[in-house]
Coordinates of N, CA and C in Angstrom, one line a residue:
M12 N 47.6 -45.9 124.1 CA 47.2 -45.6 122.7 C 46.2 -44.5 122.7
S13 N 46.4 -43.5 121.9 CA 45.5 -42.4 121.8 C 44.4 -42.7 120.8
E14 N 43.3 -42.0 121.0 CA 42.1 -42.2 120.2 C 42.3 -41.5 118.8
T15 N 41.8 -42.1 117.8 CA 41.8 -41.5 116.5 C 40.6 -40.5 116.5
P16 N 40.5 -39.6 115.5 CA 39.4 -38.7 115.5 C 38.1 -39.4 115.4
S17 N 38.0 -40.5 114.7 CA 36.7 -41.2 114.6 C 36.3 -41.9 115.9
E18 N 37.3 -42.1 116.8 CA 37.0 -42.7 118.1 C 36.8 -41.7 119.2
A19 N 37.0 -40.4 118.9 CA 36.9 -39.4 119.9 C 35.4 -39.4 120.4
K20 N 35.4 -39.0 121.7 CA 34.1 -39.0 122.4 C 33.3 -37.7 121.9
N21 N 32.1 -37.8 121.6 CA 31.2 -36.7 121.2 C 30.2 -36.5 122.3
I22 N 30.1 -35.2 122.9 CA 29.2 -34.9 123.9 C 28.4 -33.7 123.5
E23 N 27.0 -33.9 123.6 CA 26.1 -32.8 123.3 C 25.7 -32.1 124.5
I24 N 25.8 -30.7 124.4 CA 25.5 -29.8 125.5 C 24.5 -28.8 125.0
A25 N 23.5 -28.6 125.9 CA 22.5 -27.5 125.6 C 22.5 -26.6 126.8
I26 N 22.7 -25.3 126.6 CA 22.7 -24.3 127.7 C 21.4 -23.5 127.5
C27 N 20.7 -23.3 128.6 CA 19.4 -22.6 128.5 C 19.6 -21.1 128.2
S28 N 19.1 -20.7 127.1 CA 19.1 -19.3 126.6 C 18.4 -18.4 127.6
S29 N 17.2 -18.9 128.1 CA 16.4 -18.1 129.0 C 17.2 -17.8 130.3
C30 N 17.8 -18.8 130.8 CA 18.6 -18.6 132.1 C 19.7 -17.6 131.8
M31 N 20.4 -17.7 130.7 CA 21.5 -16.8 130.4 C 21.0 -15.4 130.3
V32 N 19.9 -15.2 129.6 CA 19.3 -13.8 129.5 C 19.0 -13.3 130.8
K33 N 18.4 -14.1 131.7 CA 18.0 -13.6 133.0 C 19.1 -13.4 134.0
H34 N 20.2 -14.2 133.9 CA 21.2 -14.2 135.0 C 22.6 -13.9 134.6
V35 N 22.9 -13.7 133.3 CA 24.3 -13.4 132.9 C 24.3 -12.0 132.3
P36 N 24.8 -11.0 133.1 CA 24.8 -9.6 132.7 C 25.3 -9.4 131.3
S37 N 26.4 -10.0 130.9 CA 26.9 -9.7 129.5 C 25.9 -10.2 128.4
V38 N 25.1 -11.3 128.7 CA 24.2 -11.8 127.8 C 22.9 -10.9 127.8
S39 N 22.4 -10.6 128.9 CA 21.2 -9.8 129.0 C 21.4 -8.4 128.4
A40 N 22.6 -7.9 128.5 CA 22.9 -6.5 127.9 C 23.2 -6.6 126.4
G41 N 23.3 -7.8 125.9 CA 23.6 -7.9 124.5 C 22.4 -7.6 123.6
T42 N 22.7 -7.4 122.3 CA 21.7 -7.2 121.3 C 20.9 -8.4 121.1
P43 N 19.5 -8.3 121.2 CA 18.7 -9.5 121.0 C 19.0 -10.2 119.6
G44 N 18.9 -11.5 119.7 CA 19.2 -12.3 118.5 C 20.1 -13.4 118.8
P45 N 20.3 -14.4 117.9 CA 21.1 -15.6 118.2 C 22.5 -15.3 118.6
G46 N 23.1 -14.2 118.1 CA 24.5 -13.9 118.4 C 24.8 -13.4 119.8
R47 N 23.7 -13.1 120.6 CA 23.9 -12.5 121.9 C 24.6 -13.6 122.9
F48 N 24.5 -14.9 122.6 CA 25.0 -15.9 123.4 C 26.4 -16.3 123.0
D49 N 26.9 -15.8 121.9 CA 28.2 -16.3 121.4 C 29.4 -16.2 122.3
N50 N 29.6 -15.1 123.0 CA 30.7 -14.9 123.9 C 30.7 -15.9 125.0
F51 N 29.5 -16.0 125.7 CA 29.4 -16.9 126.8 C 29.7 -18.4 126.4
V52 N 29.0 -18.8 125.3 CA 29.2 -20.1 124.8 C 30.7 -20.4 124.3
S53 N 31.3 -19.4 123.7 CA 32.7 -19.5 123.3 C 33.6 -19.7 124.5
E54 N 33.3 -19.0 125.6 CA 34.1 -19.2 126.8 C 34.0 -20.5 127.4
V55 N 32.7 -21.0 127.4 CA 32.4 -22.4 127.9 C 33.2 -23.4 127.1
R56 N 33.1 -23.3 125.7 CA 33.7 -24.2 124.8 C 35.3 -24.2 125.0
A57 N 35.8 -23.0 125.1 CA 37.3 -22.9 125.3 C 37.8 -23.6 126.6
Q58 N 37.0 -23.4 127.6 CA 37.4 -24.1 128.9 C 37.3 -25.6 128.8
L59 N 36.2 -26.0 128.2 CA 36.0 -27.5 128.0 C 37.1 -28.1 127.1
E60 N 37.4 -27.4 126.0 CA 38.4 -27.9 125.1 C 39.8 -28.0 125.8
A61 N 40.0 -27.0 126.7 CA 41.3 -26.9 127.4 C 41.4 -28.1 128.4
Q62 N 40.3 -28.4 129.0 CA 40.3 -29.4 130.1 C 40.1 -30.8 129.5
R63 N 39.4 -30.9 128.4 CA 39.1 -32.2 127.8 C 39.3 -32.1 126.3
P64 N 40.5 -32.0 125.8 CA 40.8 -31.9 124.4 C 40.4 -33.2 123.6
D65 N 40.2 -34.3 124.4 CA 39.9 -35.6 123.7 C 38.5 -35.7 123.4
V66 N 37.7 -34.7 123.7 CA 36.2 -34.7 123.5 C 35.8 -33.7 122.4
T67 N 34.9 -34.1 121.6 CA 34.3 -33.1 120.6 C 33.0 -32.6 121.3
W68 N 33.0 -31.3 121.6 CA 31.9 -30.7 122.3 C 30.9 -30.1 121.3
K69 N 29.7 -30.5 121.3 CA 28.6 -30.0 120.5 C 27.7 -29.2 121.4
I70 N 27.9 -27.8 121.4 CA 27.2 -26.9 122.3 C 26.2 -26.1 121.5
R71 N 25.0 -26.1 122.1 CA 23.9 -25.2 121.5 C 23.2 -24.5 122.6
T72 N 22.4 -23.5 122.2 CA 21.6 -22.8 123.2 C 20.1 -23.2 122.9
Q73 N 19.4 -23.3 123.9 CA 17.9 -23.6 123.8 C 17.2 -23.3 125.1
S74 N 16.0 -22.8 125.0 CA 15.3 -22.5 126.2 C 14.8 -23.8 126.8
C75 N 14.9 -23.9 128.1 CA 14.5 -25.2 128.8 C 13.1 -25.1 129.1
F76 N 12.4 -24.0 129.0 CA 11.0 -23.8 129.3 C 10.7 -24.2 130.7
R77 N 11.6 -23.9 131.6 CA 11.4 -24.2 133.0 C 11.6 -22.9 133.8
F78 N 11.3 -22.9 135.0 CA 11.6 -21.7 135.9 C 13.1 -21.6 136.0
C79 N 13.7 -20.5 135.8 CA 15.1 -20.3 135.9 C 15.4 -19.7 137.3
P80 N 15.9 -20.6 138.2 CA 16.2 -20.1 139.5 C 17.3 -19.0 139.5
D81 N 17.2 -18.1 140.4 CA 18.2 -17.0 140.5 C 19.6 -17.5 140.4
N82 N 20.4 -16.8 139.6 CA 21.8 -17.0 139.5 C 22.3 -18.5 139.2
R83 N 21.5 -19.2 138.5 CA 21.8 -20.5 138.1 C 21.4 -20.7 136.6
I84 N 22.0 -21.7 135.9 CA 21.8 -21.9 134.5 C 21.5 -23.4 134.3
T85 N 20.4 -23.7 133.7 CA 20.0 -25.1 133.3 C 20.9 -25.5 132.2
V86 N 21.4 -26.7 132.3 CA 22.3 -27.3 131.3 C 21.9 -28.7 131.0
S87 N 21.9 -29.1 129.8 CA 21.6 -30.5 129.4 C 23.0 -31.1 128.9
V88 N 23.4 -32.2 129.6 CA 24.6 -32.9 129.2 C 24.2 -34.3 128.7
S89 N 24.4 -34.6 127.5 CA 24.1 -35.9 126.9 C 22.6 -36.2 127.3
R90 N 21.7 -35.2 127.1 CA 20.3 -35.4 127.3 C 19.9 -35.5 128.7
K91 N 20.7 -35.3 129.7 CA 20.4 -35.3 131.1 C 20.4 -33.9 131.6
T92 N 19.3 -33.4 132.2 CA 19.3 -32.0 132.7 C 19.9 -31.9 134.1
T93 N 20.6 -30.8 134.2 CA 21.3 -30.5 135.5 C 21.3 -29.0 135.6
M94 N 21.8 -28.4 136.7 CA 21.8 -27.0 136.9 C 23.2 -26.6 137.5
S95 N 23.7 -25.5 137.0 CA 25.0 -25.0 137.5 C 24.7 -24.4 138.9
G96 N 25.8 -24.3 139.7 CA 25.7 -23.7 141.0 C 25.6 -22.2 141.0
E97 N 26.2 -21.6 139.9 CA 26.1 -20.1 139.7 C 25.9 -19.9 138.2
A98 N 25.6 -18.6 137.9 CA 25.4 -18.2 136.5 C 26.8 -17.7 136.0
T99 N 27.8 -18.5 136.0 CA 29.1 -18.1 135.5 C 29.6 -19.2 134.5
V100 N 30.6 -18.8 133.7 CA 31.2 -19.8 132.8 C 31.9 -20.9 133.6
D101 N 32.6 -20.5 134.6 CA 33.3 -21.5 135.5 C 32.4 -22.5 136.1
S102 N 31.2 -22.1 136.6 CA 30.3 -23.0 137.2 C 29.6 -23.9 136.2
V103 N 29.3 -23.4 135.0 CA 28.7 -24.2 133.9 C 29.7 -25.3 133.5
V104 N 30.9 -24.9 133.3 CA 32.0 -25.9 132.9 C 32.1 -26.9 134.0
K105 N 32.2 -26.5 135.3 CA 32.3 -27.4 136.4 C 31.2 -28.4 136.4
E106 N 30.0 -27.9 136.2 CA 28.8 -28.8 136.2 C 28.9 -29.8 135.0
I107 N 29.2 -29.3 133.9 CA 29.4 -30.2 132.7 C 30.4 -31.3 132.9
L108 N 31.6 -30.9 133.5 CA 32.6 -31.9 133.7 C 32.4 -32.8 134.8
S109 N 31.4 -32.5 135.7 CA 31.1 -33.4 136.8 C 30.1 -34.5 136.3
H110 N 29.5 -34.4 135.1 CA 28.5 -35.3 134.6 C 29.2 -36.6 134.2
P111 N 28.6 -37.8 134.6 CA 29.3 -39.1 134.3 C 29.7 -39.3 132.8
S112 N 28.9 -38.8 131.9 CA 29.2 -39.0 130.5 C 30.5 -38.2 130.0
T113 N 30.9 -37.3 130.8 CA 32.1 -36.5 130.4 C 33.4 -37.1 131.1
Q114 N 33.3 -38.1 131.9 CA 34.4 -38.6 132.7 C 35.3 -39.4 131.7
K115 N 36.6 -39.3 131.9 CA 37.5 -40.1 131.2 C 37.4 -41.6 131.5
T116 N 37.5 -42.4 130.5 CA 37.4 -43.8 130.7 C 38.9 -44.4 130.6
P117 N 39.2 -45.3 131.5 CA 40.6 -45.8 131.5 C 40.9 -46.6 130.2

């Protein structure tokens, strides 16, 4: 039996804007302002939706106010902080999908 829209899983994601500015060339080269993160976030959303269409992904950017290690991005998944292995869309998506709250339930 498939889930109805009201039963769909909602997962909140926050991607560190400071980490993206420091370590993602396409973001750091962008025009300052809220729109500079749109392409990166759109790519993350597209991959998540392709891999887990049963989930409603609520993605926002926010500074984590932490030290941003080289070539990594801080990500919060359902209010639990983690870090990507690399500063790439694929690595961010992989980290998000490895979080227990994003796992499919039988």
